[in-house]
CSV table of C-alpha atoms in Angstrom, one decimal:
chain,number,residue,atom,x,y,z
R,297,MET,CA,116.1,105.1,87.4
R,298,GLN,CA,117.6,102.5,88.6
R,299,GLU,CA,118.6,104.0,92.1
R,300,GLN,CA,115.4,105.3,92.1
R,301,ALA,CA,114.0,101.8,91.9
R,302,LYS,CA,116.0,100.4,94.4
R,303,ILE,CA,115.0,103.0,97.4
R,304,LEU,CA,111.6,102.0,96.2
R,305,ARG,CA,112.2,98.2,96.5
R,306,GLY,CA,113.9,98.6,99.7
R,307,GLN,CA,110.7,100.4,101.8
R,308,PRO,CA,109.1,97.7,103.8
R,309,ALA,CA,105.4,97.7,102.8
R,310,GLN,CA,103.3,99.8,104.7
R,311,SER,CA,99.5,98.6,105.7
R,312,VAL,CA,96.9,101.5,104.3
R,313,GLY,CA,93.8,101.6,106.0
R,314,PRO,CA,90.4,102.7,104.8
R,315,LYS,CA,90.3,106.2,106.3
R,316,GLY,CA,91.0,108.8,103.7
R,317,LEU,CA,92.0,105.7,101.2
R,318,LEU,CA,90.7,105.7,97.4
R,319,TYR,CA,91.6,102.0,96.4
R,320,VAL,CA,92.2,102.1,92.7
R,321,GLN,CA,91.3,98.4,91.0
R,322,GLN,CA,92.2,96.9,88.0
R,323,ARG,CA,90.8,99.0,84.8
R,324,GLU,CA,90.2,101.6,86.9
R,325,PHE,CA,91.5,104.9,87.7
R,326,ALA,CA,90.7,107.7,89.9
R,327,VAL,CA,91.8,111.7,89.8
R,328,THR,CA,92.0,114.3,93.0
R,329,THR,CA,93.9,117.6,94.0
R,330,PRO,CA,95.1,118.3,97.4
R,331,LYS,CA,91.9,120.4,97.9
R,332,ASP,CA,90.0,117.4,98.5
R,333,ALA,CA,89.5,116.8,102.2
R,334,SER,CA,87.9,113.1,102.0
R,335,VAL,CA,90.7,111.6,99.8
R,336,SER,CA,94.1,111.5,101.1
R,337,ILE,CA,95.7,108.5,99.5
R,338,LEU,CA,95.1,106.8,96.0
R,339,GLY,CA,96.5,103.2,96.4
R,340,SER,CA,96.2,99.5,94.6
R,341,ASP,CA,97.8,96.4,94.7
R,342,ASP,CA,97.4,92.6,93.2
R,343,ALA,CA,99.8,93.9,90.5
R,344,THR,CA,101.9,91.2,89.0
R,345,THR,CA,101.9,91.8,85.2
R,346,CYS,CA,100.0,94.7,85.6
R,347,HIS,CA,101.5,98.3,86.1
R,348,LEU,CA,100.8,101.3,88.3
R,349,VAL,CA,100.6,104.3,86.9
R,350,VAL,CA,100.8,107.7,88.7
R,351,LEU,CA,100.3,110.7,87.1
R,352,ARG,CA,101.0,114.1,88.6
R,353,HIS,CA,100.8,118.2,87.5
R,354,THR,CA,103.4,119.3,90.1
R,355,GLY,CA,101.8,122.9,89.7
R,356,SER,CA,97.9,122.2,90.8
R,357,GLY,CA,99.1,118.8,92.8
R,358,ALA,CA,96.2,117.4,90.9
R,359,ILE,CA,97.2,113.6,90.5
R,360,CYS,CA,95.8,110.3,89.2
R,361,LEU,CA,96.5,106.8,89.9
R,362,THR,CA,95.2,103.5,87.3
R,363,HIS,CA,96.0,99.6,87.6
R,364,CYS,CA,96.9,99.2,83.6
R,365,ASP,CA,96.8,95.8,82.4
R,366,GLY,CA,97.7,95.9,78.7
R,367,SER,CA,93.7,96.7,77.3
R,368,ASP,CA,93.9,99.8,75.5
R,369,THR,CA,97.2,101.3,76.7
R,370,GLU,CA,96.8,104.0,74.7
R,371,THR,CA,93.3,105.2,75.2
R,372,GLU,CA,94.0,104.8,79.0
R,373,VAL,CA,97.0,106.9,79.1
R,374,LEU,CA,94.9,109.7,77.2
R,375,LEU,CA,92.1,109.3,79.6
R,376,ILE,CA,94.5,109.8,82.6
R,377,THR,CA,96.6,112.6,81.1
R,378,ASN,CA,93.2,114.5,80.6
R,379,ALA,CA,91.7,113.9,83.5
R,380,VAL,CA,94.9,115.5,85.4
R,381,LYS,CA,94.6,118.5,82.6
R,382,VAL,CA,91.3,118.8,83.6
R,383,LEU,CA,92.4,119.7,87.2
R,384,SER,CA,95.1,121.8,86.1
R,385,PRO,CA,93.4,124.5,84.8
R,386,ASN,CA,95.4,128.3,84.1
R,387,THR,CA,98.5,126.2,86.2
R,388,GLU,CA,101.5,128.6,84.6
R,389,CYS,CA,104.0,126.4,86.9
R,390,GLY,CA,105.1,123.1,87.1
R,391,ARG,CA,105.0,119.9,85.1
R,392,LEU,CA,103.4,116.5,84.3
R,393,GLU,CA,105.6,114.1,86.1
R,394,VAL,CA,104.7,110.3,85.9
R,395,HIS,CA,106.2,107.5,87.7
R,396,LEU,CA,105.3,103.7,86.2
R,397,ILE,CA,105.5,100.7,88.9
R,398,GLY,CA,104.8,97.1,88.6
R,399,GLY,CA,105.5,93.6,86.5
R,400,PHE,CA,108.2,91.2,86.9
R,401,SER,CA,110.7,88.8,84.4
R,402,ASP,CA,107.6,86.5,83.5
R,403,ASP,CA,108.0,83.5,81.2
R,404,ARG,CA,105.3,84.8,78.7
R,405,HIS,CA,106.9,88.4,78.8
R,406,LEU,CA,103.6,90.2,79.6
R,407,SER,CA,105.0,92.8,81.5
R,408,GLN,CA,107.7,94.1,79.5
R,409,ARG,CA,104.9,94.1,76.6
R,410,LEU,CA,102.9,96.3,79.3
R,411,THR,CA,105.7,98.5,79.9
R,412,ASN,CA,106.4,99.0,76.3
R,413,GLN,CA,103.0,99.9,75.7
R,414,LEU,CA,103.0,102.7,78.3
R,415,LEU,CA,106.0,104.2,77.3
R,416,ARG,CA,104.9,104.3,73.5
R,417,ALA,CA,101.7,105.8,74.8
R,418,PHE,CA,103.4,108.4,76.7
R,419,ASP,CA,105.6,109.5,74.2
R,420,ARG,CA,103.1,109.8,71.5
R,421,LEU,CA,101.2,112.7,74.0
R,422,GLN,CA,101.5,116.4,72.9
R,423,ASP,CA,102.0,116.8,76.4
R,424,ASN,CA,105.9,116.8,78.1
R,425,VAL,CA,105.6,113.9,80.5
R,426,HIS,CA,108.6,113.6,82.9
R,427,LEU,CA,109.5,110.0,83.7
R,428,VAL,CA,110.8,110.1,87.4
R,429,THR,CA,109.9,106.6,88.7
R,430,PHE,CA,110.6,103.7,86.8
R,431,CYS,CA,110.4,100.2,88.8
R,432,VAL,CA,109.1,97.8,86.3
R,433,THR,CA,109.3,94.4,85.1
R,434,GLU,CA,113.3,93.4,85.2
R,435,LEU,CA,113.6,96.4,87.9
R,436,ASN,CA,111.0,94.8,89.9
R,437,ASP,CA,111.6,91.6,89.6
R,438,ARG,CA,113.3,89.1,92.3
R,439,GLN,CA,113.8,85.5,92.4
R,440,GLU,CA,112.6,82.9,95.3
R,441,LYS,CA,113.5,79.3,95.3
R,442,GLY,CA,113.9,79.8,91.3
R,443,LYS,CA,110.8,81.2,90.4
R,444,HIS,CA,110.4,85.0,89.3
R,445,LEU,CA,108.2,87.2,91.5
R,446,PRO,CA,107.3,91.4,91.5
R,447,PHE,CA,109.2,92.7,94.6
R,448,ILE,CA,106.4,95.4,94.5
R,449,TYR,CA,102.5,94.0,94.2
R,450,GLY,CA,101.1,97.8,95.2
R,451,ILE,CA,101.8,101.1,96.5
R,452,ALA,CA,100.3,104.5,97.5
R,453,ALA,CA,100.3,107.9,96.3
R,454,ASN,CA,100.0,110.6,98.8
R,455,VAL,CA,97.3,113.0,97.7
R,456,LYS,CA,99.0,116.1,99.3
R,457,THR,CA,102.7,115.7,98.9
R,458,GLY,CA,102.9,113.2,95.9
R,459,GLU,CA,104.8,110.8,97.9
R,460,ILE,CA,104.7,107.3,96.3
R,461,PHE,CA,105.1,104.4,98.8
R,462,HIS,CA,105.3,100.5,98.6
R,463,ALA,CA,101.8,99.7,100.2
R,464,THR,CA,99.8,96.7,100.9
R,465,PHE,CA,95.7,97.6,101.7
R,466,PRO,CA,93.6,95.6,103.9
R,467,ASP,CA,90.4,97.2,102.7
R,468,LYS,CA,89.7,97.6,99.0
R,469,GLY,CA,87.2,99.9,99.5
R,470,PRO,CA,83.4,99.8,98.9
R,471,ASP,CA,81.7,97.1,96.6
R,472,VAL,CA,84.8,95.3,95.5
R,473,ASP,CA,83.1,91.9,94.3
R,474,LEU,CA,80.6,94.1,92.3
R,475,ARG,CA,83.7,96.4,91.1
R,476,SER,CA,85.6,93.1,90.3
R,477,ALA,CA,82.7,91.2,88.1
R,478,SER,CA,83.3,93.7,85.1
R,479,ILE,CA,87.2,92.2,84.8
R,480,LEU,CA,85.6,88.5,85.0
R,481,THR,CA,83.0,89.2,82.5
R,482,GLY,CA,85.9,90.1,79.8
R,483,ALA,CA,84.5,94.1,79.9
R,484,LYS,CA,87.6,96.5,78.4
R,485,VAL,CA,86.0,99.7,79.5
R,486,ARG,CA,88.2,101.8,82.1
R,487,ARG,CA,86.3,102.7,85.1
R,488,HIS,CA,86.8,106.5,86.1
R,489,VAL,CA,85.4,105.8,89.5
R,490,PHE,CA,86.9,109.3,91.5
R,491,GLN,CA,87.1,112.7,89.9
R,492,PHE,CA,87.2,115.7,93.1
R,493,SER,CA,85.2,118.6,91.4
R,494,GLY,CA,86.4,121.4,94.1
R,495,ASP,CA,82.6,121.9,95.0
C-alpha cells in the first residue's frame, strides 16, 4: 500500500479539461460505465481533510467517484456501493476495488477520523471490497515551512481503464456556484449527480 501511495504522490498533477469530464464536488457522487459515450473522466479536487473515493467493479467496469467530508460516511459508502452494483448486473467475473485518496496530518485529526470512518464502513459491507490504493492522512502528508499539507488535492479516474491519477481541474463543471450552495447552508444530503443508464 505504501508503495502505491508513493507512486501516486510522485506523479505530477495533470490538468484535465472539460471535454469528457464529469466533475464531482464535495458531498456529491457520480457513477458510470465504459459504455458511456459522454463521460470519459470522473474527477474531483479541493480535498484537504476530505477524502476522494473511487469504487470500481473490474468485471463490468462500472465506476463511481465521491468526495467525502465525513458527514454520514456509512450511508455514503452504502450509496456508492449500491450504485456500482446496479450497473454491474449478472457479472460473474470481477471484483469491487476501492481507491482512497486525501487528507493529511491535520492538527484537529479530522483526516484520520474520516479515514477510520471509511475503513469501518467498507469493512461492514456484505460485499467483499478490495483496497487497492491507500494514499490518505499520513501517507498523503508533506511539510512546507513546518506546516502540514496534502500532497494530493485532486484525482481523476479514467472511466475506460480504471486508471487513477493526480489531477487538477480548471473547469469544475456546470452550475458550480449553485452546486456549492448546499454545503454552505449546512445540508448533509448526498447529491447523486450522474448515473449512466445505457439508453
